[in-house]
Short mmCIF file of C-alpha atoms and ligand atoms in Angstrom, two decimals:
data_model
loop_
_atom_site.label_atom_id
_atom_site.label_comp_id
_atom_site.label_asym_id
_atom_site.label_seq_id
_atom_site.Cartn_x
_atom_site.Cartn_y
_atom_site.Cartn_z
CA UNK G 139 13.02 -28.92 19.34
CA UNK G 140 9.32 -27.96 19.20
CA UNK G 141 10.23 -24.39 20.03
CA UNK G 142 12.57 -24.30 17.07
CA UNK G 143 9.92 -25.62 14.72
CA UNK G 144 7.50 -22.90 15.88
CA UNK G 145 10.06 -20.18 15.38
CA UNK G 146 10.89 -21.32 11.91
CA UNK G 147 7.27 -21.58 10.79
CA UNK G 148 6.39 -18.24 9.22
CA UNK G 149 2.63 -18.83 9.52
CA UNK G 150 2.74 -19.09 13.29
CA UNK G 151 4.40 -15.78 14.05
CA UNK G 152 2.66 -13.57 16.65
CA UNK G 153 -0.03 -11.39 15.20
CA UNK G 154 -0.49 -13.45 12.03
CA UNK G 155 -4.25 -13.49 11.44
CA UNK G 156 -4.22 -15.03 7.98
CA UNK G 157 -2.50 -18.30 7.06
CA UNK G 158 -1.01 -17.70 3.61
CA UNK G 159 -0.69 -21.41 2.72
CA UNK G 160 -0.30 -22.12 -0.93
CA UNK G 161 0.13 -19.28 -3.38
CA UNK G 162 0.87 -18.82 -7.11
CA UNK G 163 4.54 -17.97 -7.48
CA UNK G 164 5.91 -15.43 -9.96
CA UNK G 165 2.62 -14.19 -11.35
CA UNK G 166 4.35 -10.88 -12.08
CA UNK G 167 8.09 -10.74 -12.05
CA UNK G 168 10.73 -8.07 -12.74
CA UNK G 169 14.11 -8.28 -14.32
CA UNK G 170 15.60 -6.22 -11.47
CA UNK G 171 17.30 -7.26 -8.28
CA UNK G 172 15.00 -7.61 -5.32
CA UNK G 173 15.66 -5.40 -2.32
CA UNK G 174 16.96 -7.54 0.63
CA UNK G 175 14.09 -8.47 3.04
CA UNK G 176 16.07 -6.94 5.89
CA UNK G 177 16.03 -3.52 4.28
CA UNK G 178 12.32 -3.68 3.39
CA UNK G 179 11.39 -4.58 6.96
CA UNK G 180 13.76 -2.06 8.67
CA UNK G 181 13.37 1.07 6.59
CA UNK G 182 9.70 2.01 6.74
CA UNK G 183 7.15 4.78 6.67
CA UNK G 184 4.36 3.98 9.05
CA UNK G 185 3.57 7.14 11.04
CA UNK G 186 1.17 5.30 13.33
CA UNK G 187 4.36 3.87 14.94
CA UNK G 188 6.57 6.89 14.69
CA UNK G 189 8.02 9.17 12.02
CA UNK G 190 11.54 7.80 11.92
CA UNK G 191 12.44 5.15 9.34
CA UNK G 192 13.41 2.61 12.02
CA UNK G 193 10.51 3.39 14.37
CA UNK G 194 7.93 1.05 12.78
CA UNK G 195 10.15 -2.11 13.11
CA UNK G 196 10.78 -1.20 16.77
CA UNK G 197 7.33 0.00 17.93
CA UNK G 198 5.05 -2.22 15.86
CA UNK G 199 6.64 -5.41 17.19
CA UNK G 200 3.71 -6.23 19.51
CA UNK G 201 0.92 -4.92 17.31
CA UNK G 202 -1.81 -7.64 17.52
CA UNK G 203 -3.71 -8.11 14.27
CA UNK G 204 -5.61 -11.27 15.33
CA UNK G 205 -9.29 -11.38 14.34
CA UNK G 206 -8.90 -8.43 11.95
CA UNK G 207 -12.12 -7.06 10.61
CA UNK G 208 -12.81 -4.91 7.61
CA UNK G 209 -16.00 -2.84 7.27
CA UNK G 210 -17.35 -2.47 3.75
CA UNK G 211 -19.85 0.26 3.11
CA UNK G 212 -21.34 2.80 0.75
CA UNK G 213 -22.48 2.18 -2.76
CA UNK G 214 -22.33 -1.62 -3.04
CA UNK G 215 -24.60 -4.61 -2.77
CA UNK G 216 -22.60 -6.48 -0.18
CA UNK G 217 -21.91 -4.04 2.75
CA UNK G 218 -20.98 -5.51 6.11
CA UNK G 219 -18.24 -6.44 8.48
CA UNK G 220 -15.91 -9.06 7.00
CA UNK G 221 -13.05 -11.00 8.57
CA UNK G 222 -9.90 -10.68 6.57
CA UNK G 223 -10.14 -14.45 5.94
CA UNK G 224 -13.67 -14.05 4.45
CA UNK G 225 -12.62 -11.27 2.17
CA UNK G 226 -9.39 -12.76 0.84
CA UNK G 227 -9.74 -16.53 1.07
CA UNK G 228 -12.13 -17.02 -1.91
CA UNK G 229 -9.27 -15.89 -4.18
CA UNK G 230 -5.89 -17.39 -4.92
CA UNK G 231 -2.98 -15.54 -3.38
CA UNK G 232 -0.43 -14.40 -5.97
CA UNK G 233 3.19 -13.44 -5.73
CA UNK G 234 3.97 -10.23 -7.58
CA UNK G 235 7.30 -8.43 -7.70
CA UNK G 236 6.74 -4.69 -7.96
CA UNK G 237 8.80 -1.55 -7.78
CA UNK G 238 7.86 0.73 -4.83
CA UNK G 239 8.73 4.43 -5.42
CA UNK G 240 8.33 6.67 -2.39
CA UNK G 241 7.56 10.36 -2.93
CA UNK G 242 10.74 11.03 -0.89
CA UNK G 243 12.78 9.72 -3.94
CA UNK G 244 13.89 6.34 -2.69
CA UNK G 245 12.74 3.00 -4.13
CA UNK G 246 12.67 -0.71 -3.51
CA UNK G 247 11.77 -3.94 -5.40
CA UNK G 248 9.44 -6.09 -3.30
CA UNK G 249 7.90 -9.58 -3.76
CA UNK G 250 4.37 -9.04 -2.47
CA UNK G 251 1.76 -11.69 -1.75
CA UNK G 252 -1.86 -10.70 -2.27
CA UNK G 253 -5.07 -10.79 -4.17
CA UNK G 254 -6.02 -8.45 -7.07
CA UNK G 255 -8.23 -5.74 -5.52
CA UNK G 256 -10.39 -6.09 -8.63
CA UNK G 257 -11.52 -9.58 -7.61
CA UNK G 258 -12.55 -8.43 -4.13
CA UNK G 259 -14.30 -5.36 -5.49
CA UNK G 260 -16.30 -7.48 -7.98
CA UNK G 261 -17.40 -9.75 -5.13
CA UNK G 262 -18.64 -6.69 -3.18
CA UNK G 263 -20.75 -5.60 -6.15
CA UNK G 264 -20.41 -1.77 -6.35
CA UNK G 265 -23.53 -0.01 -7.62
CA UNK G 266 -23.50 2.33 -10.64
CA UNK G 267 -23.15 5.26 -8.20
CA UNK G 268 -19.76 4.09 -6.96
CA UNK G 269 -17.05 6.27 -8.64
CA UNK G 270 -14.30 6.07 -6.03
CA UNK G 271 -13.09 3.68 -3.33
CA UNK G 272 -12.04 5.11 0.08
CA UNK G 273 -9.83 3.26 2.55
CA UNK G 274 -9.02 3.86 6.19
CA UNK G 275 -6.31 2.53 8.53
CA UNK G 276 -7.12 1.36 12.04
CA UNK G 277 -7.56 4.24 14.53
CA UNK G 278 -6.48 3.04 17.96
CA UNK G 279 -3.87 5.14 19.77
CA UNK G 280 -3.44 2.46 22.40
CA UNK G 281 -2.23 0.01 19.80
CA UNK G 282 -0.69 2.53 17.46
CA UNK G 283 1.25 4.91 19.69
CA UNK G 284 2.14 7.30 16.91
CA UNK G 285 -1.53 8.30 16.83
CA UNK G 286 -1.01 10.06 20.16
CA UNK G 287 0.80 12.80 18.22
CA UNK G 288 -1.07 14.94 15.71
CA UNK G 289 1.57 14.75 12.96
CA UNK G 290 -1.27 13.69 10.62
CA UNK G 291 -5.03 13.70 10.91
CA UNK G 292 -6.00 10.20 12.02
CA UNK G 293 -7.04 7.80 10.80
CA UNK G 294 -4.81 7.57 7.78
CA UNK G 295 -7.05 7.60 4.69
CA UNK G 296 -6.55 6.97 1.03
CA UNK G 297 -8.66 6.74 -2.09
CA UNK G 298 -8.68 5.66 -5.70
CA UNK G 299 -10.92 6.15 -8.63
CA UNK G 300 -12.92 2.93 -9.26
CA UNK G 301 -11.09 2.27 -12.49
CA UNK G 302 -7.73 2.67 -10.71
CA UNK G 303 -8.85 0.34 -7.93
CA UNK G 304 -9.92 -2.27 -10.38
CA UNK G 305 -6.84 -2.01 -12.66
CA UNK G 306 -5.28 -5.47 -12.72
CA UNK G 307 -2.08 -4.19 -11.13
CA UNK G 308 -3.69 -2.96 -7.88
CA UNK G 309 -3.01 -5.49 -5.16
CA UNK G 310 -4.56 -6.04 -1.74
CA UNK G 311 -1.47 -7.40 -0.06
CA UNK G 312 -1.36 -9.81 2.89
CA UNK G 313 2.35 -10.76 2.80
CA UNK G 314 5.78 -10.39 1.31
CA UNK G 315 8.85 -12.57 0.79
CA UNK G 316 6.68 -15.71 1.08
CA UNK G 317 5.35 -14.81 4.58
CA UNK G 318 2.48 -12.98 6.23
CA UNK G 319 2.78 -9.25 6.25
CA UNK G 320 5.26 -7.97 8.85
CA UNK G 321 3.63 -5.49 11.25
CA UNK G 322 5.90 -2.63 10.14
CA UNK G 323 4.91 -3.13 6.50
CA UNK G 324 1.15 -2.82 7.18
CA UNK G 325 -0.09 -6.07 8.73
CA UNK G 326 -2.37 -7.69 8.22
CA UNK G 327 -3.57 -6.10 4.96
CA UNK G 328 -2.55 -3.12 2.89
CA UNK G 329 -2.77 -1.77 -0.62
CA UNK G 330 -0.05 -1.80 -3.21
CA UNK G 331 -0.43 0.48 -6.18
CA UNK G 332 2.93 0.27 -7.95
CA UNK G 333 2.44 3.18 -10.42
CA UNK G 334 1.69 5.70 -7.65
CA UNK G 335 3.89 7.17 -4.93
CA UNK G 336 4.17 4.86 -1.94
CA UNK G 337 1.96 6.93 0.32
CA UNK G 338 -1.13 5.82 -1.69
CA UNK G 339 -0.41 2.25 -0.59
CA UNK G 340 -2.32 2.45 2.74
CA UNK G 341 -1.44 0.02 5.53
CA UNK G 342 -3.49 -1.90 8.13
CA UNK G 343 -6.81 -1.32 6.38
CA UNK G 344 -10.07 -1.53 8.44
CA UNK G 345 -12.57 0.02 6.05
CA UNK G 346 -13.42 0.02 2.37
CA UNK G 347 -16.17 2.43 1.23
CA UNK G 348 -17.58 2.85 -2.26
CA UNK G 349 -18.39 6.56 -2.71
CA UNK G 350 -19.68 8.98 -5.40
CA UNK G 351 -17.34 11.89 -4.64
CA UNK G 352 -13.55 12.00 -4.61
CA UNK G 353 -12.68 11.03 -1.01
CA UNK G 354 -10.32 12.93 1.38
CA UNK G 355 -6.82 11.56 1.51
CA UNK G 356 -4.35 12.01 4.40
CA UNK G 357 -1.40 13.61 2.72
CA UNK G 358 -3.62 15.79 0.51
CA UNK G 359 -5.35 17.18 3.62
CA UNK G 360 -2.04 17.65 5.31
CA UNK G 361 -0.42 19.59 2.40
CA UNK G 362 -2.53 19.91 -0.78
CA UNK G 363 0.18 21.81 -2.64
CA UNK G 364 2.70 19.05 -2.19
CA UNK G 365 0.49 15.95 -2.43
CA UNK G 366 -2.28 15.50 -4.90
CA UNK G 367 -5.10 12.99 -5.04
CA UNK G 368 -3.63 11.08 -7.99
CA UNK G 369 0.07 10.99 -7.00
CA UNK G 370 1.10 9.01 -10.03
CA UNK G 371 4.88 8.60 -10.17
CA UNK G 372 5.87 11.33 -12.65
CA UNK G 373 9.53 12.43 -13.17
CA UNK G 374 8.30 15.54 -15.08
CA UNK G 375 6.46 16.99 -12.13
CA UNK G 376 8.75 17.92 -9.27
CA UNK G 377 7.75 17.94 -5.64
CA UNK G 378 7.70 21.63 -4.64
CA UNK G 379 10.74 20.99 -2.44
CA UNK G 380 12.74 18.46 -4.50
CA UNK G 381 13.18 16.93 -7.92
CA UNK G 382 11.33 13.72 -8.87
CA UNK G 383 13.59 12.99 -11.89
CA UNK G 384 15.75 10.51 -10.06
CA UNK G 385 15.52 8.09 -7.18
CA UNK G 386 17.89 6.09 -4.92
CA UNK G 387 17.19 2.39 -5.01
CA UNK G 388 17.79 1.25 -1.43
CA UNK G 389 21.19 -0.54 -1.42
CA UNK G 390 22.53 1.35 -4.49
CA UNK G 391 25.17 4.06 -4.35
CA UNK G 392 24.20 5.91 -7.54
CA UNK G 393 20.79 7.34 -8.28
CA UNK G 394 18.77 6.02 -11.23
CA UNK G 395 16.22 7.77 -13.43
CA UNK G 396 12.66 7.60 -12.27
CA UNK G 397 10.29 6.10 -14.85
CA UNK G 398 6.91 7.58 -15.84
CA UNK G 399 4.20 5.70 -13.87
CA UNK G 400 7.14 3.94 -12.18
CA UNK G 401 7.59 1.86 -15.34
CA UNK G 402 3.98 0.64 -15.52
CA UNK G 403 2.79 3.01 -18.29
CA UNK G 404 1.74 0.20 -20.58
CA UNK G 405 -0.72 -1.04 -18.03
CA UNK G 406 -2.05 2.26 -16.68
CA UNK G 407 -1.35 5.25 -18.98
CA UNK G 408 -4.79 4.79 -20.61
CA UNK G 409 -6.51 5.63 -17.28
CA UNK G 410 -5.27 9.23 -17.62
CA UNK G 411 -5.62 9.82 -21.40
CA UNK G 412 -7.76 12.89 -21.12
CA UNK G 413 -6.10 14.42 -18.10
CA UNK G 414 -3.46 17.09 -17.63
CA UNK G 415 -1.11 15.28 -15.26
CA UNK G 416 0.47 18.58 -14.15
CA UNK G 417 -2.87 19.88 -12.88
CA UNK G 418 -3.90 16.47 -11.59
CA UNK G 419 -0.68 15.63 -9.70
N1 MTE S 281 -0.04 3.71 5.59
C1 MTE S 281 -0.34 4.21 6.83
N2 MTE S 281 -1.43 3.80 7.42
N3 MTE S 281 0.50 5.02 7.48
C2 MTE S 281 1.69 5.49 6.87
O1 MTE S 281 2.41 6.29 7.49
N4 MTE S 281 3.13 5.46 4.90
C3 MTE S 281 3.07 5.39 3.39
C4 MTE S 281 2.50 4.03 2.93
N5 MTE S 281 1.36 3.59 3.71
C5 MTE S 281 2.00 5.03 5.55
C6 MTE S 281 1.05 4.14 4.94
C7 MTE S 281 4.31 5.65 2.75
S1 MTE S 281 4.81 7.28 2.79
C8 MTE S 281 5.02 4.76 2.07
S2 MTE S 281 6.40 5.12 1.17
C9 MTE S 281 4.69 3.31 2.21
O2 MTE S 281 3.56 3.09 3.05
C10 MTE S 281 5.89 2.59 2.81
O3 MTE S 281 5.68 1.20 2.85
P1 MTE S 281 6.86 0.25 3.44
O4 MTE S 281 7.16 0.79 4.82
O5 MTE S 281 6.17 -1.11 3.46
O6 MTE S 281 8.01 0.34 2.49
#
């Protein structure tokens, strides 16, 4: 009986380093069907655990994320090593349902749990020199076997302009479907930037740095012609090898039209008012 209770309690699953506890439900919702949890946790991109879509669910099973630490550095008043608990706990966890559009032209609708990155950034007090925020994933080939192959330059890195990072939509996510973040989806903490292609939403973050210059980002280093720094969802700018006009929502048979900024233009278009989005892809 006790064993059953433990199994059914989502907060006691192996590797959970943050108890979600109470959270504010339906802070942002969508009038679109959610993707079944089984699909979201079995069809993943997480190259640290293999390049196949089903590799992360299989090979990240025993990834231990207890006592997770995040190093904060660069142009801010509060640098240091933080436990995930210290960083996230001061803020209320919110449930937000967002579209996720992968650059590979598939999409999902996911109920995330997380804290607005804006709140955390404010608490870290960036200085006036901070123009960008740079993020890195854990680099530990013993725990992330995919890092033994040089398919990408490790650790995985991502970056945002400070105004993108503090846009109210940008989420530092610690869970989904009412539970702590599954390992294959980026446990214990990842970004979710719903108007950008999925690869900007970096998983298993261990460092946050406030910097003056545009930081290096993994896919841009790997293939700058195909993956730009901004990577806003844009049906008018094709990937050099395929069209971005349409996408396949996982579970659907027919493709649907891709929306500019993944449907979040009202919230984010102003960030790019003076920019040529073809040149700044
Ligand atoms: N973060 C890291 N560290 N490693 C990765 O391989 N893949 C990215 C992104 N974040 C990736 C990552 C890509 S390409 C996508 S589409 C999303 O994670 C997929 O997130 P999901 O598996 O939770 O759907």
